[in-house]
C-alpha cells in the first residue's frame, strides 16, 4: 500500500533529495539529543549556540527553496524574496513584542518600548491582534502572500519578464527597506524589533525553546520540500517548466501563463514568510536591514551555487554558503564580500548546474571509467570457453 502512495513515489524517485530529507530528519532528532544528553566537555556535545546557528541555516535553506521554486522551475528571477522573508519576520516580531507586556524598559503593558520613547499615545491599528499567536501566524503567510499577489497580478498581466521583472522586484524590496527605516512607520525604525521575552508562554532564550525551534524548523523544511516536489512533479509543474523554457509557445497552446506564474509566486512568497518567522525568535532581532537588496542577491547566489532547478541544490547551497560566511567573516572579515562575489562568478561561469551538477558529472565519469563486468567480460569466462 505504501509503495503505491504518491508520497512514496515522490521521495523514492528523487535520488539525491531523499538523502537530503533523511539528513534533515536525522538532524532534527540527533542535534537536540546530543545537546541534552552529552556532557559539555564531550566531543559529541553540541552547544546551544551551535544549535541556534544550525537553525538559522535551515531558515535560509527554506528561503532558498522558495526562490528555487520560482526561478529554477518557472524562470522568474526574483531579486525581492528578501522582502517576503523580512515581512514574515516582522509579523513574528510584532507578536513577540506584544508578549513583553509591562516587562519592557518603560513598563508599559500595551506599547512596545520604542513607541513609548517616541511618545506614541496608543497602539497603531495594524498592531492589533498580534497579541494572539494564531493571528500572528496567519499574518506571517498572508502579508507576504498578499504583497506577492498584488505585485504578481500587475507584473504578469503586463507580461513583464526577464531582467525588467528582476529590477522591479529589487526596487520593491528597496522601497520597503526605506519605509521600515522611518520611525513614524511604527516598526522600530533603525533598531527594529528586539528584546523578546517569550513565545507562547516559553522563555525564548532558554535552551529548551532553542532546541524546539530547531526541531520545528527542520520539520517544516522537510514538509516544504515535499510540497515543492509535489508541485514540480505534477502536471502543473510540467507547465511551469514549459513556461520557463518557452513562455510564448506555452501561451500559444492555450495555457493562462499569468495564472500559473501568479500561483507559484504567491506560494513561494508564503514559504519565504514562514522562513522569516522561524528566523526571528532564533536570532532575537528583526530590523530593516533584512530588506536590503544585497540579501536578496545573496539568496540567488545560494541557489545558483547549490544547483538551480533541483530543490535539494538550493538547500545544500544555502547551508554551504552560510557556513562559509560564518567561518570566513571571522577569519577574513575584510575580504569576505570579494569571496562571495567570486563564488557567484565561479558558479555562473564554470558550474552552470551548481555543486550538485558537478557532483553528478563526477559520478558519471567515475561510472564510465569502471570496467564492465558480467557474462560478456572475458575475465569471467571459464577455462573451457577460452580454450575453445
GROMACS .gro file of C-alpha atoms in nm:
model
  388
    1UNK     CA    1   0.000   0.000   0.000
    2UNK     CA    2   0.281   0.239   0.093
    3UNK     CA    3   0.471   0.163  -0.227
    4UNK     CA    4   0.179   0.285  -0.437
    5UNK     CA    5   0.131   0.612  -0.247
    6UNK     CA    6   0.206   0.948  -0.407
    7UNK     CA    7   0.439   1.048  -0.124
    8UNK     CA    8   0.645   0.730  -0.157
    9UNK     CA    9   0.678   0.781  -0.533
   10UNK     CA   10   0.782   1.145  -0.494
   11UNK     CA   11   1.055   1.062  -0.244
   12UNK     CA   12   1.190   0.742  -0.398
   13UNK     CA   13   1.215   0.894  -0.746
   14UNK     CA   14   1.425   1.178  -0.604
   15UNK     CA   15   1.764   1.009  -0.563
   16UNK     CA   16   1.956   1.294  -0.403
   17UNK     CA   17   1.655   1.459  -0.243
   18UNK     CA   18   1.567   1.157  -0.031
   19UNK     CA   19   1.915   1.158   0.120
   20UNK     CA   20   1.885   1.530   0.194
   21UNK     CA   21   1.550   1.468   0.362
   22UNK     CA   22   1.699   1.180   0.560
   23UNK     CA   23   1.981   1.404   0.683
   24UNK     CA   24   1.734   1.677   0.783
   25UNK     CA   25   1.511   1.434   0.971
   26UNK     CA   26   1.811   1.278   1.142
   27UNK     CA   27   1.942   1.620   1.240
   28UNK     CA   28   1.602   1.718   1.380
   29UNK     CA   29   1.635   1.443   1.641
   30UNK     CA   30   2.010   1.390   1.679
   31UNK     CA   31   2.115   1.754   1.730
   32UNK     CA   32   1.879   1.814   2.027
   33UNK     CA   33   1.971   1.471   2.166
   34UNK     CA   34   2.344   1.549   2.160
   35UNK     CA   35   2.279   1.887   2.320
   36UNK     CA   36   2.071   1.746   2.604
   37UNK     CA   37   2.236   1.412   2.675
   38UNK     CA   38   2.607   1.459   2.611
   39UNK     CA   39   2.805   1.645   2.879
   40UNK     CA   40   2.952   1.982   2.786
   41UNK     CA   41   3.310   1.855   2.787
   42UNK     CA   42   3.231   1.574   2.542
   43UNK     CA   43   3.333   1.589   2.174
   44UNK     CA   44   2.979   1.482   2.082
   45UNK     CA   45   2.815   1.765   2.274
   46UNK     CA   46   2.656   2.032   2.053
   47UNK     CA   47   2.636   2.371   2.230
   48UNK     CA   48   2.312   2.566   2.226
   49UNK     CA   49   2.486   2.841   2.029
   50UNK     CA   50   2.564   2.591   1.753
   51UNK     CA   51   2.206   2.463   1.758
   52UNK     CA   52   2.082   2.820   1.706
   53UNK     CA   53   2.332   2.869   1.424
   54UNK     CA   54   2.217   2.549   1.253
   55UNK     CA   55   1.857   2.660   1.294
   56UNK     CA   56   1.941   2.985   1.118
   57UNK     CA   57   2.099   2.792   0.831
   58UNK     CA   58   1.781   2.585   0.795
   59UNK     CA   59   1.573   2.904   0.779
   60UNK     CA   60   1.796   3.023   0.496
   61UNK     CA   61   1.759   2.684   0.329
   62UNK     CA   62   1.379   2.723   0.335
   63UNK     CA   63   1.417   3.069   0.184
   64UNK     CA   64   1.645   2.933  -0.091
   65UNK     CA   65   1.394   2.655  -0.158
   66UNK     CA   66   1.123   2.918  -0.208
   67UNK     CA   67   1.336   3.104  -0.462
   68UNK     CA   68   1.438   2.789  -0.647
   69UNK     CA   69   1.072   2.704  -0.699
   70UNK     CA   70   1.005   3.025  -0.891
   71UNK     CA   71   1.345   3.070  -1.055
   72UNK     CA   72   1.460   2.716  -1.121
   73UNK     CA   73   1.124   2.579  -1.236
   74UNK     CA   74   0.931   2.879  -1.365
   75UNK     CA   75   1.209   3.111  -1.482
   76UNK     CA   76   1.110   3.402  -1.256
   77UNK     CA   77   1.433   3.554  -1.125
   78UNK     CA   78   1.310   3.740  -0.819
   79UNK     CA   79   1.555   3.979  -0.654
   80UNK     CA   80   1.298   4.069  -0.391
   81UNK     CA   81   1.246   3.750  -0.195
   82UNK     CA   82   1.430   3.908   0.095
   83UNK     CA   83   1.127   4.136   0.131
   84UNK     CA   84   0.888   3.843   0.181
   85UNK     CA   85   1.132   3.690   0.429
   86UNK     CA   86   1.151   4.017   0.624
   87UNK     CA   87   0.773   4.067   0.625
   88UNK     CA   88   0.722   3.723   0.776
   89UNK     CA   89   0.992   3.806   1.029
   90UNK     CA   90   0.826   4.134   1.124
   91UNK     CA   91   0.491   3.959   1.171
   92UNK     CA   92   0.655   3.719   1.415
   93UNK     CA   93   0.848   4.006   1.577
   94UNK     CA   94   0.527   4.201   1.637
   95UNK     CA   95   0.379   3.901   1.818
   96UNK     CA   96   0.692   3.863   2.031
   97UNK     CA   97   0.690   4.235   2.115
   98UNK     CA   98   0.329   4.216   2.230
   99UNK     CA   99   0.427   3.931   2.465
  100UNK     CA  100   0.671   4.156   2.654
  101UNK     CA  101   0.389   4.347   2.825
  102UNK     CA  102   0.499   4.552   3.126
  103UNK     CA  103   0.840   4.380   3.138
  104UNK     CA  104   0.984   4.638   2.900
  105UNK     CA  105   1.220   4.918   2.999
  106UNK     CA  106   0.933   5.165   3.038
  107UNK     CA  107   0.688   4.919   3.192
  108UNK     CA  108   0.401   4.999   2.955
  109UNK     CA  109   0.168   4.697   2.940
  110UNK     CA  110   0.048   4.772   2.586
  111UNK     CA  111   0.301   4.985   2.397
  112UNK     CA  112   0.644   4.850   2.297
  113UNK     CA  113   0.940   5.044   2.435
  114UNK     CA  114   1.021   5.223   2.110
  115UNK     CA  115   0.667   5.360   2.089
  116UNK     CA  116   0.689   5.493   2.446
  117UNK     CA  117   1.025   5.650   2.364
  118UNK     CA  118   0.874   5.821   2.058
  119UNK     CA  119   0.577   5.948   2.267
  120UNK     CA  120   0.312   5.739   2.096
  121UNK     CA  121  -0.009   5.755   2.298
  122UNK     CA  122  -0.183   5.445   2.161
  123UNK     CA  123  -0.113   5.127   1.971
  124UNK     CA  124  -0.147   5.163   1.589
  125UNK     CA  125  -0.438   4.979   1.433
  126UNK     CA  126  -0.212   4.743   1.238
  127UNK     CA  127  -0.060   4.615   1.565
  128UNK     CA  128  -0.396   4.496   1.697
  129UNK     CA  129  -0.440   4.120   1.704
  130UNK     CA  130  -0.071   4.044   1.726
  131UNK     CA  131  -0.105   3.955   2.092
  132UNK     CA  132  -0.264   3.628   1.967
  133UNK     CA  133  -0.031   3.361   1.830
  134UNK     CA  134  -0.277   3.225   1.574
  135UNK     CA  135  -0.340   3.571   1.432
  136UNK     CA  136   0.033   3.638   1.400
  137UNK     CA  137   0.086   3.306   1.220
  138UNK     CA  138  -0.189   3.391   0.973
  139UNK     CA  139  -0.021   3.726   0.907
  140UNK     CA  140   0.316   3.551   0.857
  141UNK     CA  141   0.167   3.383   0.549
  142UNK     CA  142  -0.098   3.637   0.449
  143UNK     CA  143   0.110   3.956   0.436
  144UNK     CA  144   0.391   3.825   0.210
  145UNK     CA  145   0.137   3.629   0.005
  146UNK     CA  146  -0.088   3.931  -0.043
  147UNK     CA  147   0.202   4.153  -0.146
  148UNK     CA  148   0.319   3.885  -0.392
  149UNK     CA  149  -0.036   3.852  -0.528
  150UNK     CA  150  -0.078   4.225  -0.593
  151UNK     CA  151   0.271   4.262  -0.738
  152UNK     CA  152   0.246   3.945  -0.947
  153UNK     CA  153  -0.102   4.025  -1.075
  154UNK     CA  154   0.015   4.361  -1.207
  155UNK     CA  155   0.350   4.239  -1.340
  156UNK     CA  156   0.243   3.912  -1.501
  157UNK     CA  157  -0.069   4.056  -1.660
  158UNK     CA  158   0.152   4.324  -1.814
  159UNK     CA  159   0.387   4.048  -1.932
  160UNK     CA  160   0.688   4.193  -1.756
  161UNK     CA  161   0.961   3.930  -1.775
  162UNK     CA  162   1.334   3.881  -1.763
  163UNK     CA  163   1.568   4.143  -1.630
  164UNK     CA  164   1.289   4.400  -1.611
  165UNK     CA  165   1.096   4.187  -1.362
  166UNK     CA  166   1.413   4.129  -1.160
  167UNK     CA  167   1.481   4.502  -1.139
  168UNK     CA  168   1.123   4.576  -1.031
  169UNK     CA  169   1.137   4.314  -0.755
  170UNK     CA  170   1.462   4.466  -0.630
  171UNK     CA  171   1.307   4.813  -0.638
  172UNK     CA  172   1.018   4.677  -0.431
  173UNK     CA  173   1.242   4.547  -0.155
  174UNK     CA  174   1.449   4.867  -0.155
  175UNK     CA  175   1.133   5.078  -0.117
  176UNK     CA  176   1.017   4.864   0.174
  177UNK     CA  177   1.357   4.895   0.340
  178UNK     CA  178   1.341   5.274   0.322
  179UNK     CA  179   0.988   5.274   0.464
  180UNK     CA  180   1.074   5.046   0.756
  181UNK     CA  181   1.372   5.265   0.845
  182UNK     CA  182   1.131   5.551   0.928
  183UNK     CA  183   1.048   5.588   1.298
  184UNK     CA  184   0.699   5.710   1.215
  185UNK     CA  185   0.623   5.391   1.026
  186UNK     CA  186   0.565   5.211   1.356
  187UNK     CA  187   0.810   4.922   1.330
  188UNK     CA  188   1.103   5.037   1.541
  189UNK     CA  189   1.297   5.230   1.279
  190UNK     CA  190   1.670   5.155   1.259
  191UNK     CA  191   1.669   4.931   1.565
  192UNK     CA  192   1.377   4.719   1.450
  193UNK     CA  193   1.216   4.479   1.697
  194UNK     CA  194   1.418   4.302   1.966
  195UNK     CA  195   1.444   4.226   2.340
  196UNK     CA  196   1.196   3.940   2.308
  197UNK     CA  197   1.090   3.760   2.625
  198UNK     CA  198   0.873   3.460   2.543
  199UNK     CA  199   0.688   3.273   2.272
  200UNK     CA  200   0.354   3.104   2.353
  201UNK     CA  201   0.449   3.119   2.720
  202UNK     CA  202   0.803   2.978   2.693
  203UNK     CA  203   1.121   3.173   2.753
  204UNK     CA  204   1.255   3.249   2.406
  205UNK     CA  205   1.617   3.242   2.523
  206UNK     CA  206   1.604   2.911   2.713
  207UNK     CA  207   1.785   2.605   2.584
  208UNK     CA  208   1.463   2.406   2.558
  209UNK     CA  209   1.297   2.669   2.341
  210UNK     CA  210   1.603   2.690   2.116
  211UNK     CA  211   1.604   2.315   2.066
  212UNK     CA  212   1.231   2.312   1.995
  213UNK     CA  213   1.264   2.591   1.739
  214UNK     CA  214   1.544   2.399   1.566
  215UNK     CA  215   1.332   2.084   1.556
  216UNK     CA  216   1.029   2.270   1.418
  217UNK     CA  217   1.242   2.446   1.156
  218UNK     CA  218   1.387   2.115   1.032
  219UNK     CA  219   1.043   1.950   1.013
  220UNK     CA  220   0.889   2.248   0.829
  221UNK     CA  221   1.179   2.247   0.582
  222UNK     CA  222   1.114   1.878   0.512
  223UNK     CA  223   0.740   1.940   0.463
  224UNK     CA  224   0.809   2.242   0.240
  225UNK     CA  225   1.049   2.036   0.029
  226UNK     CA  226   0.787   1.763  -0.017
  227UNK     CA  227   0.525   2.024  -0.110
  228UNK     CA  228   0.756   2.182  -0.367
  229UNK     CA  229   0.845   1.839  -0.501
  230UNK     CA  230   0.475   1.758  -0.536
  231UNK     CA  231   0.416   2.079  -0.733
  232UNK     CA  232   0.713   2.036  -0.965
  233UNK     CA  233   0.637   1.669  -1.043
  234UNK     CA  234   0.268   1.728  -1.118
  235UNK     CA  235   0.110   1.840  -1.444
  236UNK     CA  236   0.123   2.191  -1.300
  237UNK     CA  237   0.500   2.152  -1.267
  238UNK     CA  238   0.536   2.043  -1.629
  239UNK     CA  239   0.352   2.354  -1.738
  240UNK     CA  240   0.588   2.558  -1.518
  241UNK     CA  241   0.887   2.408  -1.699
  242UNK     CA  242   0.733   2.488  -2.036
  243UNK     CA  243   0.679   2.847  -1.922
  244UNK     CA  244   1.043   2.865  -1.817
  245UNK     CA  245   1.172   2.725  -2.146
  246UNK     CA  246   0.922   2.867  -2.396
  247UNK     CA  247   0.670   3.107  -2.245
  248UNK     CA  248   0.531   3.234  -2.576
  249UNK     CA  249   0.474   2.883  -2.709
  250UNK     CA  250   0.304   2.780  -2.385
  251UNK     CA  251   0.071   3.078  -2.409
  252UNK     CA  252   0.001   2.993  -2.775
  253UNK     CA  253  -0.107   2.642  -2.669
  254UNK     CA  254  -0.384   2.799  -2.463
  255UNK     CA  255  -0.243   2.799  -2.111
  256UNK     CA  256  -0.309   3.106  -1.894
  257UNK     CA  257   0.056   3.164  -1.822
  258UNK     CA  258  -0.002   3.454  -1.586
  259UNK     CA  259  -0.220   3.235  -1.361
  260UNK     CA  260   0.047   2.969  -1.327
  261UNK     CA  261   0.316   3.226  -1.258
  262UNK     CA  262   0.097   3.407  -1.007
  263UNK     CA  263   0.020   3.091  -0.808
  264UNK     CA  264   0.380   2.977  -0.780
  265UNK     CA  265   0.497   3.331  -0.697
  266UNK     CA  266   0.245   3.366  -0.413
  267UNK     CA  267   0.321   3.018  -0.279
  268UNK     CA  268   0.693   3.093  -0.287
  269UNK     CA  269   0.639   3.423  -0.104
  270UNK     CA  270   0.442   3.243   0.167
  271UNK     CA  271   0.730   2.996   0.215
  272UNK     CA  272   0.972   3.287   0.242
  273UNK     CA  273   0.748   3.448   0.504
  274UNK     CA  274   0.744   3.127   0.709
  275UNK     CA  275   1.125   3.116   0.688
  276UNK     CA  276   1.140   3.471   0.823
  277UNK     CA  277   0.903   3.387   1.108
  278UNK     CA  278   1.118   3.091   1.212
  279UNK     CA  279   1.433   3.302   1.183
  280UNK     CA  280   1.335   3.585   1.419
  281UNK     CA  281   1.291   3.402   1.753
  282UNK     CA  282   1.616   3.213   1.692
  283UNK     CA  283   1.832   3.520   1.623
  284UNK     CA  284   1.640   3.750   1.859
  285UNK     CA  285   1.600   4.052   1.630
  286UNK     CA  286   1.442   4.176   1.308
  287UNK     CA  287   1.535   4.512   1.156
  288UNK     CA  288   1.509   4.689   0.819
  289UNK     CA  289   1.848   4.552   0.718
  290UNK     CA  290   1.671   4.227   0.626
  291UNK     CA  291   1.507   4.415   0.337
  292UNK     CA  292   1.847   4.509   0.195
  293UNK     CA  293   1.873   4.429  -0.179
  294UNK     CA  294   2.210   4.261  -0.119
  295UNK     CA  295   2.032   3.999   0.093
  296UNK     CA  296   1.805   3.908  -0.198
  297UNK     CA  297   2.106   3.883  -0.428
  298UNK     CA  298   2.274   3.650  -0.179
  299UNK     CA  299   1.974   3.417  -0.198
  300UNK     CA  300   2.025   3.394  -0.573
  301UNK     CA  301   2.389   3.303  -0.511
  302UNK     CA  302   2.287   3.022  -0.273
  303UNK     CA  303   2.056   2.871  -0.534
  304UNK     CA  304   2.298   2.917  -0.824
  305UNK     CA  305   2.590   2.767  -0.632
  306UNK     CA  306   2.388   2.475  -0.499
  307UNK     CA  307   2.213   2.389  -0.823
  308UNK     CA  308   1.919   2.572  -0.975
  309UNK     CA  309   1.611   2.370  -1.060
  310UNK     CA  310   1.679   2.078  -0.827
  311UNK     CA  311   1.526   2.188  -0.493
  312UNK     CA  312   1.785   1.992  -0.296
  313UNK     CA  313   2.056   2.201  -0.460
  314UNK     CA  314   1.902   2.516  -0.311
  315UNK     CA  315   1.902   2.359   0.036
  316UNK     CA  316   2.264   2.247   0.004
  317UNK     CA  317   2.376   2.579  -0.142
  318UNK     CA  318   2.217   2.782   0.136
  319UNK     CA  319   2.378   2.573   0.410
  320UNK     CA  320   2.722   2.562   0.242
  321UNK     CA  321   2.741   2.933   0.162
  322UNK     CA  322   2.620   3.045   0.503
  323UNK     CA  323   2.856   2.809   0.682
  324UNK     CA  324   3.139   2.951   0.472
  325UNK     CA  325   3.017   3.302   0.550
  326UNK     CA  326   3.021   3.229   0.923
  327UNK     CA  327   3.375   3.095   0.902
  328UNK     CA  328   3.529   3.349   0.667
  329UNK     CA  329   3.369   3.658   0.823
  330UNK     CA  330   3.556   3.561   1.138
  331UNK     CA  331   3.880   3.455   0.969
  332UNK     CA  332   3.892   3.708   0.683
  333UNK     CA  333   3.634   3.981   0.752
  334UNK     CA  334   3.791   4.232   0.512
  335UNK     CA  335   3.770   4.014   0.201
  336UNK     CA  336   3.456   3.808   0.263
  337UNK     CA  337   3.242   4.010   0.020
  338UNK     CA  338   3.501   3.962  -0.254
  339UNK     CA  339   3.499   3.590  -0.184
  340UNK     CA  340   3.120   3.583  -0.205
  341UNK     CA  341   3.131   3.764  -0.538
  342UNK     CA  342   3.397   3.521  -0.656
  343UNK     CA  343   3.177   3.227  -0.562
  344UNK     CA  344   2.895   3.367  -0.775
  345UNK     CA  345   3.126   3.428  -1.073
  346UNK     CA  346   3.270   3.077  -1.048
  347UNK     CA  347   2.924   2.923  -1.015
  348UNK     CA  348   2.784   3.103  -1.318
  349UNK     CA  349   3.085   3.057  -1.547
  350UNK     CA  350   3.218   2.710  -1.462
  351UNK     CA  351   2.935   2.545  -1.268
  352UNK     CA  352   2.614   2.611  -1.463
  353UNK     CA  353   2.442   2.331  -1.270
  354UNK     CA  354   2.598   2.421  -0.935
  355UNK     CA  355   2.762   2.192  -0.683
  356UNK     CA  356   2.509   1.914  -0.729
  357UNK     CA  357   2.564   1.925  -1.105
  358UNK     CA  358   2.939   1.900  -1.053
  359UNK     CA  359   2.890   1.602  -0.819
  360UNK     CA  360   2.665   1.428  -1.074
  361UNK     CA  361   2.920   1.484  -1.352
  362UNK     CA  362   3.200   1.338  -1.138
  363UNK     CA  363   2.986   1.034  -1.058
  364UNK     CA  364   2.911   0.980  -1.428
  365UNK     CA  365   3.280   1.000  -1.516
  366UNK     CA  366   3.361   0.752  -1.242
  367UNK     CA  367   3.099   0.511  -1.372
  368UNK     CA  368   3.224   0.543  -1.729
  369UNK     CA  369   3.580   0.454  -1.619
  370UNK     CA  370   3.466   0.142  -1.431
  371UNK     CA  371   3.543  -0.169  -1.642
  372UNK     CA  372   3.236  -0.367  -1.743
  373UNK     CA  373   3.163  -0.694  -1.571
  374UNK     CA  374   2.918  -0.969  -1.649
  375UNK     CA  375   2.866  -1.253  -1.895
  376UNK     CA  376   3.032  -1.057  -2.175
  377UNK     CA  377   3.351  -0.988  -1.977
  378UNK     CA  378   3.646  -1.213  -2.079
  379UNK     CA  379   3.773  -1.215  -1.719
  380UNK     CA  380   3.468  -1.413  -1.611
  381UNK     CA  381   3.481  -1.676  -1.882
  382UNK     CA  382   3.559  -2.033  -1.791
  383UNK     CA  383   3.881  -2.205  -1.897
  384UNK     CA  384   3.691  -2.430  -2.136
  385UNK     CA  385   3.542  -2.132  -2.317
  386UNK     CA  386   3.884  -1.970  -2.352
  387UNK     CA  387   4.049  -2.289  -2.480
  388UNK     CA  388   3.768  -2.343  -2.726
   0.00000   0.00000   0.00000
